[in-house]
Amino acid sequence: MMIHIAWRNIWRNKRRTVVVLTAVVIGVWAMIIMGALMRGVADQFVRNGIATLTGHIQIHARGYREDPVIENSMTDPLEVEEALAAVLPGDARWCRRIRVNAIASNARHSSGLTLVGIEPEREKGISFVGEAVSGGRHLAPGDRDAIVVGKSLIEKFHTKLDYKLVLMSQDTDREIASRAFKIAGIYEAEMEATEKQFAFVAIEAARGMLKLRNAVSEYSVLFQNNEEADSAAGRLREILPADRYEVSTWKDLLPLVTAILRMYDWFIFLWFFIVFIAMGFGIVNTMLMAVFERIREFGLLKALGMKPRLIVREVLTETLFLLIIGLIVGNLCGLATVYWLSDRGIDLTAFSKGMEFAGMARIIFPIIEMKDLLSANVVVVVLGLLVSCYPAVKAARFTPVEAMART
Amino acid sequence: MTVIKKPFFAFFFLVCAIPGSAFSMDAQTLIQGSVDYYRGNASEAVVAMTIHRPAWERTMTIQGWTRGQKDSVFTITAPPKDKGNGTLKKGTEMWSYNPKINRVIKLPPSMMSQAWMGSDFSNNDLAKSDTIIDDYTHEIAGVEEQGGKKIYTVKSIPKPEAPVVWGMQKLKIREDFIILSQEFFDEDRKLVKVMTGDDIVMMGGRLFPRLWKMRKAETTEEYTLLEYKELTFKEDLPDSLFTLTALRNVGR
Amino acid sequence: MSIEIKMAWRNIWRNTRRSILTISAIVFATVLLIFMLSWQFGSYETMINTAVKVHTGHVQVQARGYREQMEIPLVVSDPAVVKAALGRTEGVAAYSFRANAFSLISSKDRTYGALVIGIDPEGEMKVSTLKQLVRTGEYLSPGDNGQVLVGRLLAKNLRVDVGDELVLLGQGRDGSIAATVVLVKGIFSSGEDEFDRGSLHMPLAYFQEVYGMRGAVHEVVILGKALDDTAGIKLSLEKSLHGQGDNGDLAVLDWKEMMPGLVEAIKMDLLSGLIMYVVLIVVVAFSILNTFLMAIFERTKEFGVLMAIGTRPGRLTRLLLLESTGLTTIGIIVGVVAGALLTWHFQVRGIIIPDAGEWLRQFGLPERMYPQLSFLSISIGSGIVFIITVLTALYPAFRVRLLKPVEAMKAV
């Protein structure tokens, strides 16, 4: 009954309802859009972090993370691989890597970088380098002298495909190991810093150069989604002896990224709140107006013995209807905009030099997360009802005399 | 700092006595011959090294001993400020010694491409001085006559897997195995730096270029000049000379 | 006209509740924009000042070409000349001298290459935050000789702690060999990996002795009284140092030339901030439009009566515009005061962004950020609100002309 009345009431003054709905719709739209964009930026951090040779879980020899030298390699890969086979679900992937600091030089330039020995086939889909080769070719398993380097390194060294790069590092005997590689492929990464930092060779070539027989410096595991990492890491820790192995999840490996995630949660909520306040003025105003123009009606109802509580409920129900309609339309508009942006993104390429300084990517893609959508809607409903308590209480307090006195 | 320099400086302590009676010969023999000509069982030399820059110039005197192609040790004898500083090379590993602090430091890979003592030679030039024979394929690109002696131009192309940064080297070698110049090219075949040997005189019982000059290709104002003051060839030198202990003591 | 102003003013206060709501919406928008802009400008200034205080100073004097080549012979050979020139320069808050040399750093177990930086312990405190960055051990004191401060990651890589010995081997100004044994006095952590992994600080006098600098330095680091003084200091120094024979060719560089990445970062932040401002302005504009429209709707009957007694639509429009201008003016004045107070409060106390500390430190930023109230942020903030409200007020003011007196009077 009350619902019915409330519904009719909000359409008594269509113009007014449309105006307040517009305000709610724009507010909700703004919440969803900016929320999704911020989430997009945060997500980019996570994805970049995980794809930049991190994965969801990494296994190292104890001590490697503190001191990433080649002596701290895992010399018994079988032990690890049996553990992986026992723990991982069928759709998870893993790969082996050799990772060592090296000096790359050609005739005119020289610079420090990280030399990564990979298994090209397994690496695909785990780290960015699987799909990032844009010039030349990717590594083939067992490639003896091929190296894949970043575009920015190519530019820095003024070199090109098929040219030589001499890599120098320390082998397991702490002796200098050096070897020439031919630039077989060029990769592009989200960040210039990444392109300058990593050079890839086949794992066999890296082992040959560093006199590692079958040792591995790092295992990287990728699951279908981020959440599977914790429990799997727990089980791996049970199996692999802790005095020899260290199992880390992406949250341990990327503390910055996890901090950024929490920071963005906070930003997004703050944004919702600010937008709501701006929107709230409209809601209060509208409901007050709606209440005042029906002052005689409320006065009469009270004179007839209607309880103030019921009047409050009536006004709040009306607000709720307005909010719900506004939310539905607003959500739809927001989602439509996000959908429209989802494959275009917002391109900040012109400013990408600065973006790298901030550790961000070049194009922002909005991302809708259920929890953001939910909290936006909850914020609007809860705060919306809260602020319209003022007009509602006002309406409930009209005395019949006062109400009748008004024209 | 990022420019890499290479071989041949070390030739001043690589010496041997294979008399050079050369007729027409192939490139491999020529290179092998000239390397053998400078290298030997052992040698001892005193060299003045001048580093020249547009704004300044500086000279130091170095005493060096070599044995075979792997081992060498040398120490600075002047100026007094630097006296006693030494370098030991065994294979491709290098150690540096400083008397003031009385410490020996092993050079990490990251330092190998840095300049040696501020000169136009890098640590790598010393460490990998003897790799030209094995790391390159050689061919004779031309022959000319000068003062009644044949001068061969040898083009040396690095083997694909060899850990050398150059795209090519060009050497001018006289028929008696004396190297007159060595040019270093990048992979675009552009000249990066060039070393020339001048003032060929009798030293330690054989003909030898007394002046070696390593110069960057782009400028004539930046070079390092080696001037041989003394040179003697020996049958052998004791193992004890090429040790960390000797590195400390050799300059005293 | 004056009667209209009076009428408008009286109208505003005839319905206090409605007016206060409208004014509040304007106040909120003004406060929000002033705060956000001050915050943004403040964080740029914090960013720049922090970066400047960790690394470059606002302005530096160095030998021409030193910045690119970093070769030890490229020196400011007579710092006294620069000192004298600085004495004649206005806006300089502090300055200090530094010298750098890339050297081999060796501990018992390990050897790494790093930049050895000679600093004047006293002067450095005035131009940089190095002293505050020392987390373990102690900062250098003027009398120190063979003692150094090591970056956290370098210390970790070398496996040394406070009190341990390090061997330094490099090349002096004249090409001679520079070597020394030093003790780790303190370990600093800026949070910036590159800086913490690649540098080591020692007293300047000791540096000059070890590296044979003969009194020369590489950088004169100058801090202005305020960021805005940078250009003035640079210009004045360029003039007074020009042709100072002894020092050869000196270059005067400002922080923008020394940290191009930071300038880019600010540009990019302004851009992504722009997206947010546009959305925010749309939301605020609608909120204000909403209150204006509601006020007009509510007063339909009143306008009907006014028109019926012969008020021309033009006059009605003017009256409404006057009313909204009045509301806007009050709103903006209150907003500016409230916004300034709020911003000032946080400007004094600072704001900690939860969970952002680690991230900010990575870019050399402090955990606590300070908004920076300025004429610019106040005028842009209130200006935007003013434009929005005037524009949104136009619509209802002209719309009222379409009212038909008879129908309008029938409205509730």
PDB file of C-alpha atoms in Angstrom, chain A residues 15-16 19-20 22-23 26 30 34 66-67 69 174 256 259-260 262-263 266-267 271 274-275 277-278 281-282 284-286 288-289 292-293 346 348 351 354-355 357-358 390, chain C residues 17 21 24-25 28 32 109-110 156 159 261-262 264-265 267-268 271 275-276 279-280 282-283 286-287 290-291 293-294 297-298 300 353-356 358-359 362-363 399 412:
ATOM      1  CA  ARG A  15       9.805  17.504 -14.007  1.00  0.00           C
ATOM      2  CA  ARG A  16      11.204  17.586 -10.517  1.00  0.00           C
ATOM      3  CA  VAL A  19      15.847  16.661 -12.468  1.00  0.00           C
ATOM      4  CA  VAL A  20      16.755  14.801  -9.305  1.00  0.00           C
ATOM      5  CA  THR A  22      19.530  13.233 -13.539  1.00  0.00           C
ATOM      6  CA  ALA A  23      21.602  14.285 -10.570  1.00  0.00           C
ATOM      7  CA  ILE A  26      25.281  11.535 -13.173  1.00  0.00           C
ATOM      8  CA  ALA A  30      30.792   9.406 -12.197  1.00  0.00           C
ATOM      9  CA  MET A  34      36.231   7.011 -12.094  1.00  0.00           C
ATOM     10  CA  GLU A  66      68.672 -11.743  -0.222  1.00  0.00           C
ATOM     11  CA  ASP A  67      71.658 -12.290  -2.433  1.00  0.00           C
ATOM     12  CA  VAL A  69      74.076 -14.592  -7.146  1.00  0.00           C
ATOM     13  CA  ARG A 174      83.333 -16.827  -9.325  1.00  0.00           C
ATOM     14  CA  LEU A 256      54.764  -2.090  -3.468  1.00  0.00           C
ATOM     15  CA  ALA A 259      50.400  -1.307  -0.987  1.00  0.00           C
ATOM     16  CA  ILE A 260      49.174   0.400  -4.121  1.00  0.00           C
ATOM     17  CA  ARG A 262      45.163  -0.941  -0.694  1.00  0.00           C
ATOM     18  CA  MET A 263      45.779   2.726  -1.435  1.00  0.00           C
ATOM     19  CA  TRP A 266      40.869   3.901  -0.184  1.00  0.00           C
ATOM     20  CA  PHE A 267      40.942   6.428  -3.025  1.00  0.00           C
ATOM     21  CA  TRP A 271      35.797   9.393  -4.488  1.00  0.00           C
ATOM     22  CA  ILE A 274      32.807  13.074  -2.430  1.00  0.00           C
ATOM     23  CA  VAL A 275      30.536  12.478  -5.386  1.00  0.00           C
ATOM     24  CA  ILE A 277      27.962  14.707  -1.091  1.00  0.00           C
ATOM     25  CA  ALA A 278      27.699  16.740  -4.277  1.00  0.00           C
ATOM     26  CA  PHE A 281      22.411  18.381  -1.974  1.00  0.00           C
ATOM     27  CA  GLY A 282      20.115  17.625  -4.866  1.00  0.00           C
ATOM     28  CA  VAL A 284      17.806  16.765   0.106  1.00  0.00           C
ATOM     29  CA  ASN A 285      16.574  19.709  -1.873  1.00  0.00           C
ATOM     30  CA  THR A 286      14.177  17.662  -3.917  1.00  0.00           C
ATOM     31  CA  LEU A 288      12.369  18.961   1.002  1.00  0.00           C
ATOM     32  CA  MET A 289      10.496  20.522  -1.840  1.00  0.00           C
ATOM     33  CA  PHE A 292       6.803  21.258   1.596  1.00  0.00           C
ATOM     34  CA  GLU A 293       4.477  21.289  -1.322  1.00  0.00           C
ATOM     35  CA  ILE A 346      42.445   6.209 -22.357  1.00  0.00           C
ATOM     36  CA  LEU A 348      48.331   8.684 -22.286  1.00  0.00           C
ATOM     37  CA  PHE A 351      53.021  11.555 -21.565  1.00  0.00           C
ATOM     38  CA  GLY A 354      56.448  10.557 -17.044  1.00  0.00           C
ATOM     39  CA  MET A 355      54.230   7.540 -16.573  1.00  0.00           C
ATOM     40  CA  PHE A 357      58.697   7.555 -13.726  1.00  0.00           C
ATOM     41  CA  ALA A 358      55.580   6.835 -11.727  1.00  0.00           C
ATOM     42  CA  TYR A 390      15.934  15.522   7.389  1.00  0.00           C
TER      43      TYR A 390
ATOM     44  CA  ARG C  17      16.118  26.844   4.199  1.00  0.00           C
ATOM     45  CA  LEU C  21      20.865  24.554   0.801  1.00  0.00           C
ATOM     46  CA  SER C  24      25.840  24.933   0.880  1.00  0.00           C
ATOM     47  CA  ALA C  25      26.063  23.237  -2.482  1.00  0.00           C
ATOM     48  CA  PHE C  28      30.899  22.481  -0.861  1.00  0.00           C
ATOM     49  CA  LEU C  32      36.335  20.775  -2.593  1.00  0.00           C
ATOM     50  CA  ASP C 109      83.433 -10.735   0.503  1.00  0.00           C
ATOM     51  CA  ARG C 110      82.287  -8.584  -2.327  1.00  0.00           C
ATOM     52  CA  LYS C 156      73.373  -5.350   1.808  1.00  0.00           C
ATOM     53  CA  ARG C 159      77.397  -7.556   3.299  1.00  0.00           C
ATOM     54  CA  GLY C 261      61.627  12.681 -15.555  1.00  0.00           C
ATOM     55  CA  LEU C 262      60.080  14.584 -12.674  1.00  0.00           C
ATOM     56  CA  GLU C 264      57.213  14.605 -17.147  1.00  0.00           C
ATOM     57  CA  ALA C 265      55.676  12.928 -14.129  1.00  0.00           C
ATOM     58  CA  LYS C 267      52.686  16.814 -16.571  1.00  0.00           C
ATOM     59  CA  MET C 268      51.269  13.351 -16.695  1.00  0.00           C
ATOM     60  CA  LEU C 271      46.638  15.098 -17.301  1.00  0.00           C
ATOM     61  CA  ILE C 275      39.993  13.517 -16.218  1.00  0.00           C
ATOM     62  CA  MET C 276      39.012  13.527 -12.572  1.00  0.00           C
ATOM     63  CA  VAL C 279      34.056  14.426 -14.028  1.00  0.00           C
ATOM     64  CA  LEU C 280      34.006  16.226 -10.714  1.00  0.00           C
ATOM     65  CA  VAL C 282      30.149  17.802 -14.162  1.00  0.00           C
ATOM     66  CA  VAL C 283      28.902  16.311 -10.907  1.00  0.00           C
ATOM     67  CA  PHE C 286      24.593  19.220 -11.799  1.00  0.00           C
ATOM     68  CA  SER C 287      24.306  19.449  -8.083  1.00  0.00           C
ATOM     69  CA  ASN C 290      19.641  20.880  -9.384  1.00  0.00           C
ATOM     70  CA  THR C 291      19.254  23.228  -6.433  1.00  0.00           C
ATOM     71  CA  LEU C 293      16.022  24.378 -10.690  1.00  0.00           C
ATOM     72  CA  MET C 294      14.280  23.160  -7.576  1.00  0.00           C
ATOM     73  CA  PHE C 297      10.005  24.977  -9.531  1.00  0.00           C
ATOM     74  CA  GLU C 298       9.068  25.709  -5.997  1.00  0.00           C
ATOM     75  CA  THR C 300       6.367  28.756  -9.983  1.00  0.00           C
ATOM     76  CA  ILE C 353      47.688   8.540   2.720  1.00  0.00           C
ATOM     77  CA  PRO C 354      47.080   5.091   4.139  1.00  0.00           C
ATOM     78  CA  ASP C 355      49.259   2.391   2.588  1.00  0.00           C
ATOM     79  CA  ALA C 356      50.918   4.795   0.187  1.00  0.00           C
ATOM     80  CA  GLU C 358      56.161   2.569   0.584  1.00  0.00           C
ATOM     81  CA  TRP C 359      55.110   3.571  -2.892  1.00  0.00           C
ATOM     82  CA  GLN C 362      60.127   4.691  -3.978  1.00  0.00           C
ATOM     83  CA  PHE C 363      59.839   7.987  -5.807  1.00  0.00           C
ATOM     84  CA  ARG C 399      13.278  29.364 -18.600  1.00  0.00           C
ATOM     85  CA  VAL C 412       1.025  23.999  -5.907  1.00  0.00           C
TER      86      VAL C 412
END
